[in-house]
Amino acid sequence: MNRAVVVPSIEVTEAPIAAADLGRQVACPTAGATVTFEGTVRNHHHGKPVDRLEYEAYGPMAEAVIRAIAEEALERWQLEGVAVSHRFGALQIGDVSVAIAVSSAHRGEAFEAVRMIIDELKQRAPIWKKETGPDGTFWIEGPEQIPTER
Amino acid sequence: MTITVRLFARPREICGCDSLQLQLPAAASVRQCFAALVAEHPAMAPMQDRLMAAVNEHYADWHRALADGDTVAFIPPVSGGCGSLPSDG
């Protein structure tokens, strides 16, 4: 069967995002599965309460890194569509910070690709998280929480 | 040559700006660029070991030779670098 070249849809945005929107983007007649993922703002980190969170992104580079990760997924699995959105700016508890949708002919590929994309994105995309709770405001640098300068 | 340095997150707060320009000798490396940044913002010195470098929006080696007009970013650890911790979402 002839396959169209799949072009990933990548967005780093300050506007609200939803995996359901991305799911509709990647839907197509050749797909038998669409897997979506949402990362949401959690009210705790390492056992401490979190009241709100701010994401800062190196926008153009983050989009390029996420696009490269999506292309790696397309090389590894036979996928029908890939869409990834990441938010930046001030977010509240429960807000969606990252959304992913992958469609494929069969479900296995889509599940594996979504898992790989979120894991790689969190390691590689230049996007930083600043958490505010009762103890103050902290930059999250890998496993460390570091108080902000101001 | 003129190099633009982009700063994000904690380095941005330490330097008090999100972008600055440095004058460097031709073919200076990313490492020399960081040294020039530290000369202007000494508080950045302790961060060096935890930073990654990017040149023109791609991760780059610290030995990379820069060209006039390049944009260098010094990138602190990203939030999801703790994937092995059980509490990481």
XYZ file of N, CA and C in Angstrom:
717
model
N 0.833 -1.201 0.000
C 0.000 0.000 0.000
C 0.872 1.257 0.000
N 0.519 2.209 -0.851
C 1.300 3.442 -0.893
C 1.041 4.271 0.357
N 2.110 4.778 0.927
C 1.963 5.566 2.145
C 2.348 7.000 1.860
N 1.533 7.901 2.329
C 1.894 9.313 2.242
C 3.002 9.566 3.253
N 3.874 10.529 2.947
C 4.899 10.912 3.916
C 4.198 11.581 5.094
N 4.525 11.112 6.302
C 3.893 11.674 7.491
C 4.713 12.869 7.972
N 4.091 14.019 8.046
C 4.757 15.231 8.542
C 4.241 15.487 9.958
N 5.131 15.423 10.953
C 4.662 15.649 12.316
C 4.169 17.080 12.508
N 3.149 17.219 13.319
C 2.622 18.541 13.663
C 3.137 18.896 15.059
N 3.995 19.914 15.138
C 4.674 20.247 16.397
C 4.363 21.698 16.755
N 4.093 21.933 18.032
C 3.733 23.291 18.440
C 4.200 23.519 19.880
N 4.859 24.659 20.109
C 5.177 25.101 21.473
C 4.453 26.423 21.634
N 3.492 26.471 22.526
C 2.519 27.569 22.519
C 2.139 28.007 23.927
N 1.705 29.255 24.029
C 1.227 29.752 25.322
C -0.283 29.476 25.473
N -0.935 29.083 24.397
C -2.387 28.847 24.427
C -2.697 27.468 25.008
N -3.891 27.300 25.578
C -4.276 25.974 26.097
C -4.210 24.906 25.010
N -3.882 23.673 25.424
C -3.764 22.561 24.482
C -4.600 21.382 24.992
N -4.978 20.486 24.077
C -5.759 19.301 24.459
C -5.419 18.157 23.518
N -5.201 16.973 24.099
C -4.841 15.814 23.285
C -5.966 15.443 22.325
N -7.224 15.707 22.728
C -8.348 15.349 21.847
C -8.248 16.102 20.514
N -7.804 17.374 20.579
C -7.631 18.140 19.334
C -6.569 17.499 18.452
N -5.467 17.068 19.092
C -4.393 16.443 18.323
C -4.857 15.097 17.766
N -5.662 14.389 18.547
C -6.198 13.093 18.093
C -6.981 13.249 16.797
N -7.756 14.328 16.721
C -8.504 14.566 15.473
C -7.556 14.886 14.322
N -6.445 15.587 14.657
C -5.473 15.922 13.594
C -4.832 14.684 12.977
N -4.557 13.662 13.808
C -3.823 12.491 13.302
C -4.756 11.389 12.813
N -6.065 11.568 12.999
C -7.015 10.554 12.536
C -6.962 10.451 11.017
N -7.028 9.219 10.488
C -7.055 9.031 9.044
C -7.596 7.634 8.749
N -8.065 7.396 7.533
C -8.715 6.117 7.224
C -7.799 4.904 7.372
N -6.472 5.101 7.246
C -5.553 3.964 7.333
C -5.186 3.625 8.777
N -5.622 4.446 9.736
C -5.276 4.213 11.144
C -6.352 3.372 11.820
N -5.892 2.338 12.537
C -6.817 1.544 13.342
C -6.702 1.878 14.808
N -5.736 2.761 15.149
C -5.533 3.131 16.552
C -5.060 4.576 16.638
N -5.588 5.291 17.578
C -5.052 6.605 17.945
C -4.795 6.578 19.441
N -3.535 6.836 19.838
C -3.182 6.893 21.261
C -2.871 8.345 21.599
N -3.502 8.850 22.649
C -3.235 10.224 23.073
C -2.693 10.222 24.498
N -1.882 11.237 24.791
C -1.302 11.403 26.131
C -1.403 12.872 26.515
N -1.744 13.104 27.766
C -1.688 14.460 28.310
C -0.840 14.450 29.570
N 0.144 15.346 29.639
C 0.849 15.601 30.883
C 0.150 16.780 31.546
N -0.198 16.641 32.827
C -0.949 17.690 33.515
C -0.164 18.204 34.714
N -0.469 19.408 35.122
C 0.232 20.024 36.256
C -0.272 19.381 37.547
N 0.679 18.838 38.300
C 0.393 18.061 39.506
C 0.523 18.976 40.729
N -0.259 18.692 41.768
C -0.253 19.571 42.947
C 0.798 19.189 43.982
N 1.752 18.358 43.599
C 2.832 18.009 44.537
C 4.080 17.630 43.755
N 5.250 17.778 44.384
C 6.525 17.415 43.770
C 7.445 16.958 44.882
N 7.914 15.716 44.816
C 8.781 15.152 45.860
C 8.150 15.341 47.248
N 6.850 15.121 47.322
C 6.157 15.164 48.611
C 5.765 16.554 49.094
N 6.113 17.590 48.309
C 5.782 18.951 48.737
C 4.635 19.496 47.887
N 3.757 20.289 48.502
C 2.646 20.855 47.733
C 3.135 21.828 46.652
N 2.442 21.851 45.549
C 2.701 22.819 44.467
C 1.409 23.582 44.217
N 1.502 24.911 44.228
C 0.307 25.739 44.019
C 0.134 26.124 42.553
N 1.251 26.419 41.909
C 1.186 26.778 40.495
C 2.560 26.564 39.877
N 2.577 26.702 38.567
C 3.782 26.320 37.858
C 3.948 27.198 36.624
N 5.191 27.473 36.301
C 5.454 28.266 35.109
C 6.448 27.509 34.238
N 6.126 27.395 32.961
C 7.054 26.781 32.014
C 7.709 27.876 31.193
N 9.017 27.751 31.023
C 9.755 28.651 30.139
C 10.371 27.804 29.036
N 10.260 28.243 27.802
C 10.755 27.445 26.681
C 11.697 28.263 25.808
N 12.696 27.604 25.258
C 13.473 28.162 24.144
C 12.697 27.713 22.908
N 11.675 28.517 22.559
C 10.640 28.093 21.628
C 11.112 27.433 20.343
N 11.882 28.152 19.516
C 12.265 27.565 18.222
C 13.097 26.298 18.384
N 13.996 26.289 19.379
C 14.821 25.089 19.575
C 13.973 23.947 20.117
N 13.048 24.261 21.026
C 12.178 23.207 21.574
C 11.374 22.567 20.446
N 10.857 23.396 19.542
C 10.095 22.830 18.418
C 10.991 21.952 17.549
N 12.226 22.401 17.310
C 13.142 21.616 16.475
C 13.497 20.294 17.148
N 13.726 20.321 18.466
C 14.082 19.091 19.188
C 12.898 18.125 19.183
N 11.693 18.642 19.431
C 10.515 17.762 19.445
C 10.266 17.191 18.044
N 10.491 18.041 17.024
C 10.328 17.548 15.649
C 11.325 16.416 15.356
N 12.555 16.563 15.830
C 13.568 15.517 15.613
C 13.147 14.223 16.317
N 12.580 14.348 17.518
C 12.114 13.161 18.249
C 10.970 12.496 17.479
N 10.044 13.300 16.954
C 8.922 12.750 16.182
C 9.434 12.035 14.933
N 10.456 12.628 14.293
C 11.030 11.982 13.101
C 11.693 10.652 13.474
N 12.326 10.607 14.650
C 12.916 9.340 15.111
C 11.828 8.286 15.301
N 10.686 8.697 15.840
C 9.563 7.754 16.028
C 9.060 7.262 14.671
N 9.025 8.176 13.681
C 8.541 7.786 12.350
C 9.497 6.817 11.656
N 10.798 6.933 11.999
C 11.756 5.984 11.423
C 11.625 4.621 12.075
N 11.276 4.616 13.357
C 11.288 3.378 14.125
C 9.994 2.578 13.961
N 8.869 3.274 13.861
C 7.579 2.592 13.759
C 6.833 3.073 12.528
N 5.907 2.226 12.046
C 5.077 2.645 10.927
C 3.875 3.392 11.504
N 3.901 4.711 11.374
C 2.868 5.540 11.993
C 2.107 6.296 10.917
N 0.862 6.604 11.203
C 0.018 7.319 10.237
C -0.018 8.820 10.534
N 0.222 9.189 11.769
C 0.215 10.608 12.127
C 0.859 10.820 13.488
N 1.542 11.962 13.645
C 2.170 12.322 14.923
C 1.904 13.798 15.179
N 1.415 14.137 16.355
C 1.212 15.537 16.732
C 1.633 15.720 18.188
N 2.406 16.776 18.446
C 2.874 17.061 19.808
C 2.717 18.561 20.064
N 2.107 18.918 21.185
C 2.026 20.319 21.605
C 2.569 20.445 23.019
N 3.342 21.488 23.261
C 3.836 21.772 24.615
C 3.491 23.203 24.951
N 3.021 23.412 26.149
C 2.647 24.752 26.572
C 3.768 25.427 27.316
N 3.800 26.758 27.289
C 4.674 27.494 28.189
C 3.870 28.617 28.817
N 4.473 29.291 29.787
C 3.759 30.345 30.505
C 3.217 29.825 31.828
N 2.330 30.607 32.438
C 1.795 30.271 33.760
C 0.668 29.250 33.631
N 0.795 28.137 34.370
C -0.229 27.086 34.345
C -0.738 26.815 35.758
N -1.986 26.399 35.821
C -2.607 26.060 37.102
C -2.651 24.536 37.265
N -2.901 24.103 38.487
C -3.026 22.669 38.755
C -4.097 22.074 37.828
N -3.764 20.961 37.197
C -4.713 20.292 36.298
C -4.616 20.712 34.851
N -3.954 21.846 34.587
C -3.794 22.272 33.190
C -2.923 21.270 32.426
N -3.180 21.154 31.150
C -2.384 20.273 30.295
C -1.114 21.011 29.869
N 0.053 20.452 30.219
C 1.316 21.089 29.842
C 1.878 20.501 28.556
N 1.594 19.228 28.304
C 2.081 18.593 27.076
C 1.015 17.621 26.574
N 0.805 17.602 25.266
C -0.179 16.700 24.665
C 0.449 16.025 23.451
N 0.173 14.729 23.319
C 0.724 13.940 22.215
C -0.393 13.087 21.624
N -0.423 12.966 20.299
C -1.328 12.011 19.655
C -0.559 11.302 18.543
N -0.699 9.989 18.499
C -0.064 9.182 17.455
C -1.112 8.218 16.917
N -1.204 8.128 15.604
C -2.092 7.128 15.004
C -1.261 6.130 14.211
N -1.751 4.892 14.178
C -1.064 3.832 13.429
C -2.094 2.792 13.006
N -1.692 1.923 12.090
C -2.622 0.900 11.596
C -3.059 -0.003 12.741
N -2.104 -0.365 13.613
C -2.393 -1.245 14.752
C -1.899 -0.576 16.028
N -2.483 -0.931 17.157
C -2.286 -0.162 18.390
C -0.872 -0.233 18.965
N -0.175 -1.343 18.761
C 1.126 -1.516 19.408
C 2.093 -0.390 19.098
N 2.198 -0.053 17.818
C 3.139 0.988 17.393
C 2.791 2.334 18.032
N 1.499 2.651 18.052
C 1.089 3.964 18.577
C 1.394 4.070 20.070
N 1.105 3.001 20.836
C 1.421 3.022 22.271
C 2.917 3.224 22.489
N 3.735 2.437 21.786
C 5.189 2.520 21.982
C 5.723 3.885 21.565
N 5.215 4.430 20.473
C 5.718 5.716 19.981
C 5.384 6.842 20.959
N 4.181 6.842 21.502
C 3.806 7.899 22.456
C 4.720 7.837 23.671
N 4.992 6.636 24.173
C 5.854 6.481 25.348
C 7.265 7.005 25.064
N 7.770 6.643 23.891
C 9.117 7.099 23.527
C 9.152 8.617 23.376
N 8.141 9.189 22.726
C 8.155 10.636 22.471
C 8.119 11.413 23.792
N 7.263 11.035 24.738
C 7.198 11.799 25.991
C 8.484 11.622 26.796
N 9.043 10.403 26.814
C 10.281 10.186 27.576
C 11.432 11.018 27.003
N 11.568 11.026 25.690
C 12.666 11.765 25.052
C 12.449 13.278 25.180
N 11.204 13.704 25.019
C 10.894 15.132 25.131
C 11.313 15.659 26.501
N 10.991 14.894 27.545
C 11.294 15.382 28.894
C 12.799 15.416 29.160
N 13.563 14.604 28.429
C 15.014 14.610 28.592
C 15.698 15.679 27.746
N 15.133 15.995 26.592
C 15.883 16.750 25.581
C 15.328 18.124 25.241
N 14.036 18.329 25.358
C 13.470 19.611 24.908
C 13.862 20.725 25.883
N 14.383 21.851 25.371
C 14.779 22.957 26.256
C 13.559 23.722 26.775
N 12.929 23.117 27.777
C 11.732 23.674 28.423
C 11.919 23.487 29.924
N 11.766 24.587 30.670
C 12.054 24.544 32.115
C 10.805 24.841 32.914
N 10.837 24.294 34.129
C 9.665 24.343 34.991
C 10.027 25.084 36.271
N 9.188 26.030 36.653
C 9.374 26.774 37.897
C 8.130 26.554 38.747
N 8.325 25.954 39.916
C 7.191 25.599 40.769
C 7.092 26.538 41.949
N 5.859 26.925 42.272
C 5.623 27.748 43.453
C 4.727 26.982 44.422
N 5.194 26.888 45.678
C 4.418 26.245 46.739
C 4.584 27.053 48.010
N 4.143 26.495 49.146
C 4.222 27.243 50.410
C 5.657 27.572 50.828
N 6.647 26.778 50.353
C 8.044 27.022 50.738
C 8.752 27.996 49.802
N 8.065 28.466 48.773
C 8.694 29.417 47.866
C 8.626 28.954 46.423
N 9.468 29.578 45.596
C 9.486 29.291 44.160
C 10.819 28.653 43.798
N 10.760 27.565 43.049
C 11.950 26.772 42.743
C 12.023 26.454 41.263
N 13.235 26.528 40.700
C 13.491 25.951 39.382
C 13.686 24.452 39.553
N 13.109 23.678 38.644
C 13.311 22.234 38.658
C 14.400 21.934 37.645
N 15.562 21.538 38.147
C 16.681 21.191 37.260
C 16.954 19.710 37.427
N 16.381 18.892 36.549
C 16.484 17.458 36.706
C 15.890 17.073 38.049
N 16.639 16.305 38.873
C 16.096 15.875 40.165
C 16.162 16.963 41.230
N 16.762 18.105 40.921
C 16.975 19.135 41.959
C 15.941 20.252 41.903
N 15.653 20.813 43.079
C 14.824 22.019 43.193
C 15.728 23.127 43.692
N 15.824 24.225 42.935
C 16.741 25.300 43.286
C 15.950 26.592 43.435
N 16.101 27.283 44.583
C 15.332 28.521 44.787
C 15.614 29.540 43.684
N 14.606 30.304 43.300
C 14.798 31.316 42.267
C 15.624 32.468 42.823
N 16.198 33.215 41.892
C 17.080 34.320 42.258
C 16.291 35.530 42.732
N 15.045 35.643 42.230
C 14.274 36.847 42.562
C 12.825 36.474 42.687
N 34.467 39.016 16.429
C 33.151 38.655 15.889
C 32.103 38.841 16.985
N 30.856 38.992 16.557
C 29.763 39.221 17.505
C 28.962 37.937 17.676
N 28.784 37.539 18.930
C 28.010 36.346 19.263
C 26.834 36.779 20.146
N 25.657 36.286 19.827
C 24.493 36.526 20.680
C 24.352 35.361 21.643
N 24.220 35.657 22.924
C 24.014 34.617 23.938
C 22.574 34.694 24.415
N 21.884 33.578 24.358
C 20.500 33.499 24.863
C 20.516 32.826 26.225
N 19.737 33.366 27.141
C 19.713 32.860 28.513
C 18.280 32.542 28.916
N 18.109 31.412 29.574
C 16.783 30.963 29.980
C 16.822 30.512 31.440
N 15.652 30.508 32.034
C 15.457 29.931 33.367
C 16.455 30.528 34.361
N 17.184 29.684 35.097
C 18.026 30.226 36.165
C 19.188 31.084 35.639
N 19.862 30.688 34.547
C 20.889 31.584 34.003
C 20.337 32.966 33.638
N 19.108 33.012 33.139
C 18.477 34.300 32.810
C 18.313 35.146 34.079
N 17.908 34.494 35.163
C 17.731 35.243 36.418
C 19.081 35.696 36.987
N 20.090 34.816 36.870
C 21.415 35.148 37.406
C 21.991 36.354 36.663
N 21.845 36.365 35.340
C 22.421 37.448 34.535
C 21.497 38.670 34.473
N 20.219 38.485 34.779
C 19.289 39.600 34.756
C 18.899 40.039 33.354
N 19.083 39.163 32.375
C 18.659 39.469 31.005
C 18.483 38.159 30.246
N 17.696 38.209 29.171
C 17.477 36.962 28.422
C 18.346 36.864 27.178
N 19.111 37.920 26.899
C 19.948 37.904 25.710
C 21.034 38.954 25.867
N 22.225 38.656 25.396
C 23.275 39.670 25.383
C 24.245 39.365 24.246
N 25.048 40.363 23.896
C 26.003 40.174 22.810
C 27.414 40.244 23.359
N 28.262 39.370 22.841
C 29.663 39.335 23.250
C 30.542 39.515 22.025
N 31.652 40.231 22.215
C 32.668 40.341 21.164
C 33.754 39.325 21.467
N 33.996 38.399 20.543
C 34.971 37.332 20.763
C 35.955 37.289 19.608
N 37.175 36.773 19.871
C 38.120 36.602 18.759
C 37.581 35.600 17.739
N 37.990 35.724 16.492
C 37.507 34.828 15.437
C 37.725 33.378 15.833
N 36.717 32.535 15.517
C 36.776 31.091 15.751
C 36.869 30.721 17.229
N 36.504 31.623 18.110
C 36.453 31.290 19.535
C 35.489 30.114 19.732
N 35.754 29.305 20.757
C 34.922 28.129 21.005
C 33.740 28.487 21.902
N 32.813 27.542 22.011
C 31.684 27.703 22.934
C 32.215 27.908 24.357
N 33.266 27.169 24.698
C 33.840 27.286 26.046
C 34.401 28.698 26.287
N 35.058 29.253 25.273
C 35.579 30.622 25.398
C 34.438 31.634 25.492
N 33.356 31.317 24.807
C 32.176 32.189 24.883
C 31.633 32.187 26.306
N 31.608 30.995 26.919
C 31.117 30.925 28.301
C 32.045 31.701 29.235
N 33.367 31.574 29.001
C 34.332 32.309 29.833
C 34.095 33.820 29.726
N 33.775 34.280 28.518
C 33.502 35.711 28.332
C 32.218 36.113 29.048
N 31.248 35.197 29.058
C 29.998 35.465 29.786
C 30.274 35.567 31.289
N 31.118 34.646 31.795
C 31.455 34.649 33.226
C 32.211 35.926 33.603
N 33.025 36.434 32.660
C 33.747 37.683 32.933
C 32.770 38.828 33.201
N 31.618 38.801 32.508
C 30.606 39.841 32.727
C 29.658 39.499 33.865
N 29.429 38.194 34.062
C 28.482 37.732 35.097
C 29.135 36.606 35.900
N 30.017 36.982 36.859
C 30.779 35.959 37.603
C 29.890 34.925 38.309
N 28.657 35.294 38.630
C 27.776 34.350 39.326
C 27.412 33.148 38.464
N 27.702 33.224 37.168
C 27.429 32.092 36.280
C 28.472 30.991 36.402
N 29.643 31.310 36.927
C 30.757 30.348 36.934
C 30.384 28.993 37.540
N 29.713 28.961 38.715
C 29.416 27.647 39.313
C 28.446 26.805 38.502
N 27.760 27.411 37.531
C 26.766 26.651 36.762
C 27.383 25.844 35.627
N 28.642 26.119 35.297
C 29.184 25.571 34.047
C 29.001 24.060 33.904
N 29.276 23.318 34.979
C 29.240 21.854 34.886
C 27.843 21.304 34.633
N 26.803 22.111 34.913
C 25.464 21.579 34.707
C 24.828 22.074 33.416
N 25.545 22.867 32.647
C 24.951 23.446 31.445
C 25.256 22.638 30.199
N 24.282 22.587 29.289
C 24.521 22.114 27.935
C 24.625 23.372 27.064
N 25.280 23.205 25.927
C 25.388 24.337 25.012
C 24.603 24.044 23.738
N 24.052 25.112 23.166
C 23.418 24.994 21.856
C 23.940 26.128 20.985
N 24.180 25.826 19.729
C 24.579 26.847 18.765
C 23.519 26.876 17.664
N 22.961 28.056 17.430
C 21.922 28.232 16.410
C 20.814 27.186 16.565
N 20.394 26.982 17.821
C 19.232 26.150 18.156
C 19.476 24.649 18.017
N 20.750 24.223 17.992
C 21.065 22.797 18.019
C 22.074 22.550 19.135
N 21.884 21.442 19.881
C 22.864 21.095 20.900
C 24.247 20.998 20.249
N 25.263 21.505 20.947
C 26.598 21.566 20.356
C 27.652 21.252 21.413
N 28.789 20.801 20.927
C 29.920 20.512 21.790
C 30.562 21.818 22.281
N 31.136 21.770 23.478
C 31.774 22.970 24.034
C 33.055 23.346 23.281
N 33.585 22.408 22.488
C 34.793 22.708 21.693
C 34.453 23.333 20.345
N 33.185 23.363 20.013
C 32.760 23.861 18.706
C 33.270 25.293 18.476
N 33.832 25.519 17.308
C 34.292 26.862 16.937
C 33.102 27.669 16.440
N 32.993 28.890 16.926
C 31.863 29.747 16.568
C 32.192 30.615 15.364
N 31.142 31.062 14.695
C 31.299 31.981 13.562
C 30.555 33.274 13.878
N 30.983 34.346 13.236
C 30.352 35.648 13.458
C 28.838 35.542 13.244
N 28.078 36.059 14.177
C 26.621 36.047 14.041
C 25.934 34.841 14.676
N 26.722 33.875 15.164
C 26.121 32.693 15.794
C 25.342 33.088 17.048
N 24.334 32.286 17.345
C 23.590 32.428 18.594
C 23.899 31.219 19.476
N 24.386 31.508 20.686
C 24.747 30.450 21.631
C 23.759 30.495 22.791
N 23.256 29.318 23.180
C 22.410 29.246 24.374
C 23.083 28.327 25.380
N 23.061 28.735 26.655
C 23.561 27.878 27.726
C 22.358 27.338 28.480
N 22.194 26.027 28.391
C 20.932 25.383 28.729
C 21.058 24.602 30.037
N 20.367 25.042 31.080
C 20.412 24.300 32.342
C 19.631 22.987 32.218
N 19.798 22.078 33.199
C 19.067 20.804 33.128
C 17.570 21.059 32.963
N 16.936 20.266 32.097
C 15.502 20.450 31.866
C 14.720 19.704 32.930
N 13.453 20.052 33.027
C 12.649 19.583 34.165
C 12.505 18.077 34.198
N 12.508 17.450 33.035
C 12.247 16.001 32.999
C 13.480 15.147 33.043
N 14.608 15.761 33.405
C 15.841 14.992 33.464
C 15.880 13.990 34.599
N 14.759 13.853 35.329
C 14.727 12.951 36.481
C 13.808 11.770 36.202
N 13.838 11.289 34.970
C 12.915 10.226 34.570
C 12.989 8.965 35.429
N 14.111 8.751 36.119
C 14.241 7.501 36.871
C 13.625 7.616 38.267
N 13.277 8.840 38.682
C 12.698 8.974 40.021
C 11.250 8.476 40.011
N 10.861 7.733 41.016
C 9.509 7.176 41.028
C 8.416 8.228 41.034
N 8.740 9.420 41.560
C 7.699 10.438 41.667
C 7.544 11.235 40.382
N 8.407 10.957 39.388
C 8.307 11.733 38.145
C 7.104 11.272 37.340
N 6.266 12.238 36.987
C 4.999 11.946 36.315
C 5.146 11.357 34.949
